[in-house]
Amino acid sequence: MEIKIPSEEEMKRFMAKAMVEAQIGLATGGIPIGSVLVIDGKIVGRGHNQRMQKGSAILHAEMDAIENAGRLSPSEYSKATLYSTLSPCDMCSGAALLYGIPVIIVGENKTFQGPEDYVRSRGVHVVVLQDERCIEMMEEFTKDNPGIWNEDIGEKD
Amino acid sequence: MEIKIPSEEEMKRFMAKAMVEAQIGLATGGIPIGSVLVIDGKIVGRGHNQRMQKGSAILHAEMDAIENAGRLSPSEYSKATLYSTLSPCDMCSGAALLYGIPVIIVGENKTFQGPEDYVRSRGVHVVVLQDERCIEMMEEFTKDNPGIWNEDIGEKD
């Protein structure tokens, strides 16, 4: 099946929605990473990192968005684009691979970079926008909260 | 850090606990896959696939076990062993990689095989027990419920 890459305008528009999710996360005491799952130009799931709010080890932003989208069929996932304000980690990348989500749009990979090359080698189209607002949001948070941040990415202090 | 591989006796004992979880999953209307997370010879998280019970796209057995273990520190994960009755998929393997879980014990990889070679290439010690009871449990379920099973592993019918 041919992979449909979103237009630049569409990428920016949905990344802005992922940023809103990140801001909701921050405002509710959490780690400011947001995500949306889009199918046929419509958001089917929104999410943000829930480590602090729900004491969750698995609800990274992307996982939260995928969970909030509910049970979807393989053919629905095959038309989906996953947006995240931050480069997806091994777990979130793995979720995208499991479900055959063909396109991932990344806000930034400067403060953290997941296994983008591996994900590309599995046939996924990964675009990194390197958005300054995403970088600033994460740089500020990780500087002020190194312990929480290291826990979230499984890094020893 | 040196990786501590469980003894054969320990592997069998904890895989039996993962099988109990799979049976609980089956008894509650779900997909019979179970998992336990073990640290220092003690179970810190138990889980089973929750697709049917909770309508969840992300609570595979291993994810459920990791979630039920709660927020752990990187040093705790570095001593953990993840048991699953079935070979972990891309998502669950990714969760183990994210948190640096060094050992994964797999009940069987005959009905489904996740990215075991990739996980090994990232330094994780993966042992496949090829337990007949695990195989039988999954073969029976997937034969009777091909649609649910394909949805769970992101495969088109």
PDB file of C-alpha atoms in Angstrom:
ATOM      1  CA  MET A   1       0.000   0.000   0.000  1.00  0.00           C
ATOM      2  CA  GLU A   2       1.166   3.493  -0.822  1.00  0.00           C
ATOM      3  CA  ILE A   3       2.036   5.591   2.217  1.00  0.00           C
ATOM      4  CA  LYS A   4       0.339   8.995   2.274  1.00  0.00           C
ATOM      5  CA  ILE A   5       2.662  11.656   3.718  1.00  0.00           C
ATOM      6  CA  PRO A   6       0.822  14.629   5.265  1.00  0.00           C
ATOM      7  CA  SER A   7       1.367  18.045   3.681  1.00  0.00           C
ATOM      8  CA  GLU A   8       3.587  20.528   5.545  1.00  0.00           C
ATOM      9  CA  GLU A   9       0.525  22.524   6.488  1.00  0.00           C
ATOM     10  CA  GLU A  10      -1.138  19.393   7.908  1.00  0.00           C
ATOM     11  CA  MET A  11       2.020  18.427   9.832  1.00  0.00           C
ATOM     12  CA  LYS A  12       2.185  21.844  11.473  1.00  0.00           C
ATOM     13  CA  ARG A  13      -1.502  21.891  12.251  1.00  0.00           C
ATOM     14  CA  PHE A  14      -1.525  18.507  14.003  1.00  0.00           C
ATOM     15  CA  MET A  15       1.819  19.093  15.743  1.00  0.00           C
ATOM     16  CA  ALA A  16       0.190  22.193  17.245  1.00  0.00           C
ATOM     17  CA  LYS A  17      -2.528  19.897  18.631  1.00  0.00           C
ATOM     18  CA  ALA A  18       0.137  17.600  20.094  1.00  0.00           C
ATOM     19  CA  MET A  19       1.712  20.681  21.712  1.00  0.00           C
ATOM     20  CA  VAL A  20      -1.628  21.575  23.287  1.00  0.00           C
ATOM     21  CA  GLU A  21      -1.620  18.073  24.817  1.00  0.00           C
ATOM     22  CA  ALA A  22       1.924  18.654  26.119  1.00  0.00           C
ATOM     23  CA  GLN A  23       0.772  21.907  27.712  1.00  0.00           C
ATOM     24  CA  ILE A  24      -2.187  20.141  29.325  1.00  0.00           C
ATOM     25  CA  GLY A  25       0.315  17.623  30.696  1.00  0.00           C
ATOM     26  CA  LEU A  26       2.468  20.384  32.137  1.00  0.00           C
ATOM     27  CA  ALA A  27      -0.517  22.213  33.600  1.00  0.00           C
ATOM     28  CA  THR A  28      -1.651  19.038  35.376  1.00  0.00           C
ATOM     29  CA  GLY A  29       1.732  18.462  37.007  1.00  0.00           C
ATOM     30  CA  GLY A  30       3.181  16.174  34.372  1.00  0.00           C
ATOM     31  CA  ILE A  31       5.948  15.823  31.835  1.00  0.00           C
ATOM     32  CA  PRO A  32       5.216  18.090  28.834  1.00  0.00           C
ATOM     33  CA  ILE A  33       5.036  15.599  25.980  1.00  0.00           C
ATOM     34  CA  GLY A  34       1.931  15.380  23.830  1.00  0.00           C
ATOM     35  CA  SER A  35       0.696  13.225  20.996  1.00  0.00           C
ATOM     36  CA  VAL A  36      -2.183  12.828  18.580  1.00  0.00           C
ATOM     37  CA  LEU A  37      -3.133   9.948  16.317  1.00  0.00           C
ATOM     38  CA  VAL A  38      -4.632  11.067  13.011  1.00  0.00           C
ATOM     39  CA  ILE A  39      -6.581   9.075  10.443  1.00  0.00           C
ATOM     40  CA  ASP A  40      -7.905  10.592   7.220  1.00  0.00           C
ATOM     41  CA  GLY A  41      -7.238  14.126   8.450  1.00  0.00           C
ATOM     42  CA  LYS A  42      -9.089  13.617  11.741  1.00  0.00           C
ATOM     43  CA  ILE A  43      -7.720  13.193  15.260  1.00  0.00           C
ATOM     44  CA  VAL A  44      -8.851   9.803  16.584  1.00  0.00           C
ATOM     45  CA  GLY A  45      -6.800   9.863  19.810  1.00  0.00           C
ATOM     46  CA  ARG A  46      -5.110  12.520  21.932  1.00  0.00           C
ATOM     47  CA  GLY A  47      -2.740  11.935  24.812  1.00  0.00           C
ATOM     48  CA  HIS A  48       0.013  13.212  27.042  1.00  0.00           C
ATOM     49  CA  ASN A  49       2.564  11.639  29.325  1.00  0.00           C
ATOM     50  CA  GLN A  50       0.814  10.392  32.489  1.00  0.00           C
ATOM     51  CA  ARG A  51       3.765   9.316  34.644  1.00  0.00           C
ATOM     52  CA  MET A  52       3.094  11.917  37.322  1.00  0.00           C
ATOM     53  CA  GLN A  53      -0.678  12.249  37.031  1.00  0.00           C
ATOM     54  CA  LYS A  54      -1.500   8.522  37.007  1.00  0.00           C
ATOM     55  CA  GLY A  55       1.733   7.071  38.384  1.00  0.00           C
ATOM     56  CA  SER A  56       2.012   5.259  35.079  1.00  0.00           C
ATOM     57  CA  ALA A  57       5.116   3.551  33.727  1.00  0.00           C
ATOM     58  CA  ILE A  58       3.587   2.907  30.306  1.00  0.00           C
ATOM     59  CA  LEU A  59       1.460   5.964  29.511  1.00  0.00           C
ATOM     60  CA  HIS A  60       3.956   7.957  27.524  1.00  0.00           C
ATOM     61  CA  ALA A  61       2.185  10.521  25.360  1.00  0.00           C
ATOM     62  CA  GLU A  62       2.073   8.281  22.291  1.00  0.00           C
ATOM     63  CA  MET A  63       0.782   5.297  24.287  1.00  0.00           C
ATOM     64  CA  ASP A  64      -1.888   7.501  25.864  1.00  0.00           C
ATOM     65  CA  ALA A  65      -2.997   8.714  22.424  1.00  0.00           C
ATOM     66  CA  ILE A  66      -3.090   5.162  21.032  1.00  0.00           C
ATOM     67  CA  GLU A  67      -4.999   3.956  24.099  1.00  0.00           C
ATOM     68  CA  ASN A  68      -7.472   6.829  23.905  1.00  0.00           C
ATOM     69  CA  ALA A  69      -8.107   5.996  20.240  1.00  0.00           C
ATOM     70  CA  GLY A  70      -9.495   2.660  21.452  1.00  0.00           C
ATOM     71  CA  ARG A  71      -9.396  -0.671  19.664  1.00  0.00           C
ATOM     72  CA  LEU A  72      -8.779  -0.070  15.966  1.00  0.00           C
ATOM     73  CA  SER A  73      -8.520  -2.513  13.095  1.00  0.00           C
ATOM     74  CA  PRO A  74      -5.227  -3.158  11.303  1.00  0.00           C
ATOM     75  CA  SER A  75      -6.616  -1.384   8.219  1.00  0.00           C
ATOM     76  CA  GLU A  76      -7.408   1.734  10.273  1.00  0.00           C
ATOM     77  CA  TYR A  77      -3.873   1.805  11.737  1.00  0.00           C
ATOM     78  CA  SER A  78      -2.477   1.406   8.222  1.00  0.00           C
ATOM     79  CA  LYS A  79      -3.904   4.845   7.354  1.00  0.00           C
ATOM     80  CA  ALA A  80      -2.765   6.525  10.588  1.00  0.00           C
ATOM     81  CA  THR A  81      -0.126   9.132  11.333  1.00  0.00           C
ATOM     82  CA  LEU A  82       1.305   9.400  14.846  1.00  0.00           C
ATOM     83  CA  TYR A  83       2.369  12.866  15.973  1.00  0.00           C
ATOM     84  CA  SER A  84       4.556  13.362  19.032  1.00  0.00           C
ATOM     85  CA  THR A  85       6.212  16.496  20.364  1.00  0.00           C
ATOM     86  CA  LEU A  86       9.294  14.363  21.209  1.00  0.00           C
ATOM     87  CA  SER A  87      11.074  11.547  19.382  1.00  0.00           C
ATOM     88  CA  PRO A  88       9.287   8.298  20.366  1.00  0.00           C
ATOM     89  CA  CYS A  89      11.225   6.004  22.723  1.00  0.00           C
ATOM     90  CA  ASP A  90      11.707   2.259  22.216  1.00  0.00           C
ATOM     91  CA  MET A  91       8.294   1.461  23.748  1.00  0.00           C
ATOM     92  CA  CYS A  92       6.273   4.011  21.759  1.00  0.00           C
ATOM     93  CA  SER A  93       8.173   3.227  18.560  1.00  0.00           C
ATOM     94  CA  GLY A  94       7.427  -0.434  19.211  1.00  0.00           C
ATOM     95  CA  ALA A  95       3.712   0.301  19.565  1.00  0.00           C
ATOM     96  CA  ALA A  96       3.761   2.055  16.181  1.00  0.00           C
ATOM     97  CA  LEU A  97       5.587  -0.945  14.655  1.00  0.00           C
ATOM     98  CA  LEU A  98       3.168  -3.435  16.230  1.00  0.00           C
ATOM     99  CA  TYR A  99       0.191  -1.739  14.669  1.00  0.00           C
ATOM    100  CA  GLY A 100       1.843  -0.899  11.365  1.00  0.00           C
ATOM    101  CA  ILE A 101       1.385   2.861  11.718  1.00  0.00           C
ATOM    102  CA  PRO A 102       3.205   3.978   8.573  1.00  0.00           C
ATOM    103  CA  VAL A 103       4.043   7.637   9.349  1.00  0.00           C
ATOM    104  CA  ILE A 104       5.452   9.284  12.479  1.00  0.00           C
ATOM    105  CA  ILE A 105       5.871  13.063  12.740  1.00  0.00           C
ATOM    106  CA  VAL A 106       8.291  14.108  15.480  1.00  0.00           C
ATOM    107  CA  GLY A 107       8.329  17.580  17.073  1.00  0.00           C
ATOM    108  CA  GLU A 108      11.984  17.380  18.067  1.00  0.00           C
ATOM    109  CA  ASN A 109      14.756  14.881  18.713  1.00  0.00           C
ATOM    110  CA  LYS A 110      17.306  17.216  20.276  1.00  0.00           C
ATOM    111  CA  THR A 111      16.550  16.597  23.971  1.00  0.00           C
ATOM    112  CA  PHE A 112      15.886  12.881  23.394  1.00  0.00           C
ATOM    113  CA  GLN A 113      16.170  10.609  20.396  1.00  0.00           C
ATOM    114  CA  GLY A 114      14.446   7.252  20.136  1.00  0.00           C
ATOM    115  CA  PRO A 115      15.345   4.466  17.690  1.00  0.00           C
ATOM    116  CA  GLU A 116      14.433   6.481  14.574  1.00  0.00           C
ATOM    117  CA  ASP A 117      16.849   4.665  12.258  1.00  0.00           C
ATOM    118  CA  TYR A 118      15.565   1.255  13.335  1.00  0.00           C
ATOM    119  CA  VAL A 119      11.969   2.408  12.882  1.00  0.00           C
ATOM    120  CA  ARG A 120      12.848   3.673   9.382  1.00  0.00           C
ATOM    121  CA  SER A 121      14.531   0.326   8.607  1.00  0.00           C
ATOM    122  CA  ARG A 122      11.171  -1.311   9.386  1.00  0.00           C
ATOM    123  CA  GLY A 123       9.518   0.773   6.672  1.00  0.00           C
ATOM    124  CA  VAL A 124       8.057   3.635   8.696  1.00  0.00           C
ATOM    125  CA  HIS A 125       8.299   7.163   7.296  1.00  0.00           C
ATOM    126  CA  VAL A 126       9.673   9.372  10.099  1.00  0.00           C
ATOM    127  CA  VAL A 127       9.757  13.175   9.754  1.00  0.00           C
ATOM    128  CA  VAL A 128      11.507  15.345  12.368  1.00  0.00           C
ATOM    129  CA  LEU A 129      10.227  18.926  12.409  1.00  0.00           C
ATOM    130  CA  GLN A 130      12.811  20.163  14.963  1.00  0.00           C
ATOM    131  CA  ASP A 131      10.312  22.695  16.241  1.00  0.00           C
ATOM    132  CA  GLU A 132      11.872  25.320  18.534  1.00  0.00           C
ATOM    133  CA  ARG A 133       8.819  25.443  20.797  1.00  0.00           C
ATOM    134  CA  CYS A 134       8.983  21.677  21.404  1.00  0.00           C
ATOM    135  CA  ILE A 135      12.722  21.909  22.164  1.00  0.00           C
ATOM    136  CA  GLU A 136      12.266  24.827  24.549  1.00  0.00           C
ATOM    137  CA  MET A 137       9.424  23.090  26.411  1.00  0.00           C
ATOM    138  CA  MET A 138      11.508  19.953  27.018  1.00  0.00           C
ATOM    139  CA  GLU A 139      14.800  21.736  27.760  1.00  0.00           C
ATOM    140  CA  GLU A 140      13.120  23.768  30.448  1.00  0.00           C
ATOM    141  CA  PHE A 141      11.392  20.777  32.002  1.00  0.00           C
ATOM    142  CA  THR A 142      14.394  18.432  31.968  1.00  0.00           C
ATOM    143  CA  LYS A 143      16.651  21.132  33.458  1.00  0.00           C
ATOM    144  CA  ASP A 144      14.244  21.640  36.363  1.00  0.00           C
ATOM    145  CA  ASN A 145      13.243  17.958  36.811  1.00  0.00           C
ATOM    146  CA  PRO A 146      16.211  15.723  35.955  1.00  0.00           C
ATOM    147  CA  GLY A 147      15.119  12.901  38.275  1.00  0.00           C
ATOM    148  CA  ILE A 148      11.608  12.545  36.859  1.00  0.00           C
ATOM    149  CA  TRP A 149      12.945  12.848  33.345  1.00  0.00           C
ATOM    150  CA  ASN A 150      15.597  10.157  33.804  1.00  0.00           C
ATOM    151  CA  GLU A 151      12.969   7.839  35.288  1.00  0.00           C
ATOM    152  CA  ASP A 152      10.743   8.406  32.271  1.00  0.00           C
ATOM    153  CA  ILE A 153      13.437   7.381  29.792  1.00  0.00           C
ATOM    154  CA  GLY A 154      14.936   4.635  31.951  1.00  0.00           C
ATOM    155  CA  GLU A 155      18.238   6.460  32.441  1.00  0.00           C
ATOM    156  CA  LYS A 156      20.253   6.281  35.624  1.00  0.00           C
ATOM    157  CA  ASP A 157      20.938   9.721  37.158  1.00  0.00           C
TER     158      ASP A 157
ATOM    159  CA  MET B   1      26.818  -4.699  35.299  1.00  0.00           C
ATOM    160  CA  GLU B   2      26.736  -8.465  35.237  1.00  0.00           C
ATOM    161  CA  ILE B   3      23.403  -9.919  34.160  1.00  0.00           C
ATOM    162  CA  LYS B   4      22.008 -12.506  36.545  1.00  0.00           C
ATOM    163  CA  ILE B   5      20.270 -15.328  34.650  1.00  0.00           C
ATOM    164  CA  PRO B   6      17.580 -17.137  36.678  1.00  0.00           C
ATOM    165  CA  SER B   7      18.106 -20.828  37.393  1.00  0.00           C
ATOM    166  CA  GLU B   8      16.019 -23.344  35.438  1.00  0.00           C
ATOM    167  CA  GLU B   9      13.976 -24.032  38.537  1.00  0.00           C
ATOM    168  CA  GLU B  10      13.297 -20.311  38.979  1.00  0.00           C
ATOM    169  CA  MET B  11      12.372 -19.906  35.308  1.00  0.00           C
ATOM    170  CA  LYS B  12       9.818 -22.718  35.543  1.00  0.00           C
ATOM    171  CA  ARG B  13       8.402 -21.443  38.821  1.00  0.00           C
ATOM    172  CA  PHE B  14       7.799 -17.904  37.565  1.00  0.00           C
ATOM    173  CA  MET B  15       6.590 -19.032  34.135  1.00  0.00           C
ATOM    174  CA  ALA B  16       3.950 -21.028  36.016  1.00  0.00           C
ATOM    175  CA  LYS B  17       2.869 -17.753  37.650  1.00  0.00           C
ATOM    176  CA  ALA B  18       2.670 -16.087  34.232  1.00  0.00           C
ATOM    177  CA  MET B  19       0.518 -19.028  33.085  1.00  0.00           C
ATOM    178  CA  VAL B  20      -1.831 -18.457  36.013  1.00  0.00           C
ATOM    179  CA  GLU B  21      -2.212 -14.867  34.775  1.00  0.00           C
ATOM    180  CA  ALA B  22      -2.961 -16.156  31.260  1.00  0.00           C
ATOM    181  CA  GLN B  23      -5.655 -18.426  32.721  1.00  0.00           C
ATOM    182  CA  ILE B  24      -7.155 -15.510  34.644  1.00  0.00           C
ATOM    183  CA  GLY B  25      -7.218 -13.624  31.346  1.00  0.00           C
ATOM    184  CA  LEU B  26      -9.023 -16.463  29.621  1.00  0.00           C
ATOM    185  CA  ALA B  27     -11.487 -16.884  32.493  1.00  0.00           C
ATOM    186  CA  THR B  28     -12.379 -13.187  32.327  1.00  0.00           C
ATOM    187  CA  GLY B  29     -13.130 -13.296  28.608  1.00  0.00           C
ATOM    188  CA  GLY B  30      -9.707 -12.256  27.385  1.00  0.00           C
ATOM    189  CA  ILE B  31      -6.735 -13.397  25.343  1.00  0.00           C
ATOM    190  CA  PRO B  32      -4.744 -15.988  27.350  1.00  0.00           C
ATOM    191  CA  ILE B  33      -1.352 -14.320  27.641  1.00  0.00           C
ATOM    192  CA  GLY B  34       0.178 -13.712  31.055  1.00  0.00           C
ATOM    193  CA  SER B  35       3.265 -12.023  32.421  1.00  0.00           C
ATOM    194  CA  VAL B  36       5.127 -11.358  35.646  1.00  0.00           C
ATOM    195  CA  LEU B  37       7.954  -8.950  36.405  1.00  0.00           C
ATOM    196  CA  VAL B  38      10.438 -10.329  38.934  1.00  0.00           C
ATOM    197  CA  ILE B  39      13.106  -8.520  40.935  1.00  0.00           C
ATOM    198  CA  ASP B  40      15.410 -10.292  43.373  1.00  0.00           C
ATOM    199  CA  GLY B  41      13.319 -13.457  43.284  1.00  0.00           C
ATOM    200  CA  LYS B  42      10.052 -11.636  44.032  1.00  0.00           C
ATOM    201  CA  ILE B  43       7.124 -10.805  41.753  1.00  0.00           C
ATOM    202  CA  VAL B  44       6.721  -7.010  41.653  1.00  0.00           C
ATOM    203  CA  GLY B  45       4.058  -6.910  38.912  1.00  0.00           C
ATOM    204  CA  ARG B  46       1.558  -9.370  37.433  1.00  0.00           C
ATOM    205  CA  GLY B  47      -0.527  -8.853  34.332  1.00  0.00           C
ATOM    206  CA  HIS B  48      -2.511 -10.329  31.508  1.00  0.00           C
ATOM    207  CA  ASN B  49      -3.727  -9.119  28.143  1.00  0.00           C
ATOM    208  CA  GLN B  50      -6.620  -6.679  28.675  1.00  0.00           C
ATOM    209  CA  ARG B  51      -7.794  -6.053  25.106  1.00  0.00           C
ATOM    210  CA  MET B  52     -11.191  -7.605  25.679  1.00  0.00           C
ATOM    211  CA  GLN B  53     -11.692  -6.831  29.365  1.00  0.00           C
ATOM    212  CA  LYS B  54     -10.693  -3.146  29.236  1.00  0.00           C
ATOM    213  CA  GLY B  55     -10.966  -2.460  25.507  1.00  0.00           C
ATOM    214  CA  SER B  56      -7.272  -1.671  25.652  1.00  0.00           C
ATOM    215  CA  ALA B  57      -4.929  -1.371  22.681  1.00  0.00           C
ATOM    216  CA  ILE B  58      -1.806  -1.128  24.840  1.00  0.00           C
ATOM    217  CA  LEU B  59      -2.369  -3.505  27.768  1.00  0.00           C
ATOM    218  CA  HIS B  60      -0.680  -6.578  26.413  1.00  0.00           C
ATOM    219  CA  ALA B  61       0.262  -8.919  29.254  1.00  0.00           C
ATOM    220  CA  GLU B  62       3.798  -7.572  29.619  1.00  0.00           C
ATOM    221  CA  MET B  63       2.616  -3.939  29.577  1.00  0.00           C
ATOM    222  CA  ASP B  64      -0.015  -4.775  32.200  1.00  0.00           C
ATOM    223  CA  ALA B  65       2.638  -6.393  34.419  1.00  0.00           C
ATOM    224  CA  ILE B  66       5.001  -3.423  34.008  1.00  0.00           C
ATOM    225  CA  GLU B  67       2.153  -0.996  34.707  1.00  0.00           C
ATOM    226  CA  ASN B  68       1.029  -2.933  37.775  1.00  0.00           C
ATOM    227  CA  ALA B  69       4.597  -2.857  39.113  1.00  0.00           C
ATOM    228  CA  GLY B  70       4.218   0.927  39.306  1.00  0.00           C
ATOM    229  CA  ARG B  71       6.921   3.537  38.875  1.00  0.00           C
ATOM    230  CA  LEU B  72      10.312   1.903  39.376  1.00  0.00           C
ATOM    231  CA  SER B  73      13.793   3.392  39.287  1.00  0.00           C
ATOM    232  CA  PRO B  74      16.260   2.543  36.504  1.00  0.00           C
ATOM    233  CA  SER B  75      18.345   0.594  39.035  1.00  0.00           C
ATOM    234  CA  GLU B  76      15.333  -1.542  39.975  1.00  0.00           C
ATOM    235  CA  TYR B  77      14.592  -2.326  36.321  1.00  0.00           C
ATOM    236  CA  SER B  78      18.246  -3.235  35.819  1.00  0.00           C
ATOM    237  CA  LYS B  79      17.751  -6.187  38.205  1.00  0.00           C
ATOM    238  CA  ALA B  80      14.425  -7.296  36.722  1.00  0.00           C
ATOM    239  CA  THR B  81      13.403 -10.313  34.684  1.00  0.00           C
ATOM    240  CA  LEU B  82      10.296 -10.147  32.500  1.00  0.00           C
ATOM    241  CA  TYR B  83       8.368 -13.398  32.050  1.00  0.00           C
ATOM    242  CA  SER B  84       5.745 -13.787  29.355  1.00  0.00           C
ATOM    243  CA  THR B  85       3.842 -16.854  28.211  1.00  0.00           C
ATOM    244  CA  LEU B  86       4.249 -15.617  24.588  1.00  0.00           C
ATOM    245  CA  SER B  87       7.130 -14.009  22.706  1.00  0.00           C
ATOM    246  CA  PRO B  88       6.876 -10.228  23.351  1.00  0.00           C
ATOM    247  CA  CYS B  89       5.716  -8.135  20.379  1.00  0.00           C
ATOM    248  CA  ASP B  90       7.412  -4.938  19.164  1.00  0.00           C
ATOM    249  CA  MET B  91       5.617  -2.810  21.765  1.00  0.00           C
ATOM    250  CA  CYS B  92       6.341  -5.025  24.768  1.00  0.00           C
ATOM    251  CA  SER B  93       9.924  -5.652  23.633  1.00  0.00           C
ATOM    252  CA  GLY B  94      10.289  -1.892  23.287  1.00  0.00           C
ATOM    253  CA  ALA B  95       9.069  -1.359  26.847  1.00  0.00           C
ATOM    254  CA  ALA B  96      11.720  -3.807  28.097  1.00  0.00           C
ATOM    255  CA  LEU B  97      14.373  -1.955  26.058  1.00  0.00           C
ATOM    256  CA  LEU B  98      13.237   1.447  27.308  1.00  0.00           C
ATOM    257  CA  TYR B  99      13.643   0.411  30.912  1.00  0.00           C
ATOM    258  CA  GLY B 100      16.775  -1.668  30.419  1.00  0.00           C
ATOM    259  CA  ILE B 101      15.209  -4.905  31.654  1.00  0.00           C
ATOM    260  CA  PRO B 102      18.148  -7.243  31.026  1.00  0.00           C
ATOM    261  CA  VAL B 103      16.470 -10.677  30.942  1.00  0.00           C
ATOM    262  CA  ILE B 104      13.271 -11.871  29.203  1.00  0.00           C
ATOM    263  CA  ILE B 105      11.954 -15.417  29.661  1.00  0.00           C
ATOM    264  CA  VAL B 106       9.509 -16.464  26.944  1.00  0.00           C
ATOM    265  CA  GLY B 107       6.978 -19.284  27.333  1.00  0.00           C
ATOM    266  CA  GLU B 108       6.764 -19.992  23.612  1.00  0.00           C
ATOM    267  CA  ASN B 109       7.405 -18.347  20.244  1.00  0.00           C
ATOM    268  CA  LYS B 110       5.685 -20.895  18.027  1.00  0.00           C
ATOM    269  CA  THR B 111       2.285 -19.212  17.636  1.00  0.00           C
ATOM    270  CA  PHE B 112       3.832 -15.725  17.505  1.00  0.00           C
ATOM    271  CA  GLN B 113       7.387 -14.440  17.467  1.00  0.00           C
ATOM    272  CA  GLY B 114       8.341 -10.880  18.349  1.00  0.00           C
ATOM    273  CA  PRO B 115      11.633  -9.179  17.443  1.00  0.00           C
ATOM    274  CA  GLU B 116      13.773 -11.501  19.591  1.00  0.00           C
ATOM    275  CA  ASP B 117      16.932 -11.129  17.480  1.00  0.00           C
ATOM    276  CA  TYR B 118      16.730  -7.338  17.583  1.00  0.00           C
ATOM    277  CA  VAL B 119      16.156  -7.411  21.337  1.00  0.00           C
ATOM    278  CA  ARG B 120      19.203  -9.674  21.719  1.00  0.00           C
ATOM    279  CA  SER B 121      21.243  -7.307  19.540  1.00  0.00           C
ATOM    280  CA  ARG B 122      20.429  -4.587  22.088  1.00  0.00           C
ATOM    281  CA  GLY B 123      22.027  -6.653  24.842  1.00  0.00           C
ATOM    282  CA  VAL B 124      18.999  -8.367  26.375  1.00  0.00           C
ATOM    283  CA  HIS B 125      19.286 -12.041  27.362  1.00  0.00           C
ATOM    284  CA  VAL B 126      16.233 -13.815  25.884  1.00  0.00           C
ATOM    285  CA  VAL B 127      15.411 -17.417  26.812  1.00  0.00           C
ATOM    286  CA  VAL B 128      12.624 -19.324  25.026  1.00  0.00           C
ATOM    287  CA  LEU B 129      11.274 -22.234  27.070  1.00  0.00           C
ATOM    288  CA  GLN B 130       8.968 -23.531  24.299  1.00  0.00           C
ATOM    289  CA  ASP B 131       6.548 -24.804  26.926  1.00  0.00           C
ATOM    290  CA  GLU B 132       3.886 -27.129  25.502  1.00  0.00           C
ATOM    291  CA  ARG B 133       1.177 -25.776  27.816  1.00  0.00           C
ATOM    292  CA  CYS B 134       1.776 -22.219  26.583  1.00  0.00           C
ATOM    293  CA  ILE B 135       1.681 -23.386  22.955  1.00  0.00           C
ATOM    294  CA  GLU B 136      -1.525 -25.356  23.466  1.00  0.00           C
ATOM    295  CA  MET B 137      -3.241 -22.449  25.227  1.00  0.00           C
ATOM    296  CA  MET B 138      -2.494 -20.049  22.364  1.00  0.00           C
ATOM    297  CA  GLU B 139      -3.128 -22.495  19.527  1.00  0.00           C
ATOM    298  CA  GLU B 140      -6.572 -23.225  20.886  1.00  0.00           C
ATOM    299  CA  PHE B 141      -7.411 -19.552  21.387  1.00  0.00           C
ATOM    300  CA  THR B 142      -6.131 -18.318  18.025  1.00  0.00           C
ATOM    301  CA  LYS B 143      -7.935 -21.113  16.178  1.00  0.00           C
ATOM    302  CA  ASP B 144     -11.243 -20.181  17.822  1.00  0.00           C
ATOM    303  CA  ASN B 145     -10.745 -16.381  17.737  1.00  0.00           C
ATOM    304  CA  PRO B 146      -8.729 -15.428  14.656  1.00  0.00           C
ATOM    305  CA  GLY B 147     -10.237 -11.923  14.388  1.00  0.00           C
ATOM    306  CA  ILE B 148      -9.429 -10.887  17.967  1.00  0.00           C
ATOM    307  CA  TRP B 149      -5.979 -12.408  17.693  1.00  0.00           C
ATOM    308  CA  ASN B 150      -5.141 -10.614  14.446  1.00  0.00           C
ATOM    309  CA  GLU B 151      -6.297  -7.343  15.956  1.00  0.00           C
ATOM    310  CA  ASP B 152      -4.038  -7.897  18.950  1.00  0.00           C
ATOM    311  CA  ILE B 153      -0.929  -8.370  16.828  1.00  0.00           C
ATOM    312  CA  GLY B 154      -1.851  -5.761  14.212  1.00  0.00           C
ATOM    313  CA  GLU B 155      -2.282  -8.325  11.421  1.00  0.00           C
ATOM    314  CA  LYS B 156      -4.844  -8.016   8.695  1.00  0.00           C
ATOM    315  CA  ASP B 157      -7.210 -10.993   8.466  1.00  0.00           C
TER     316      ASP B 157
END
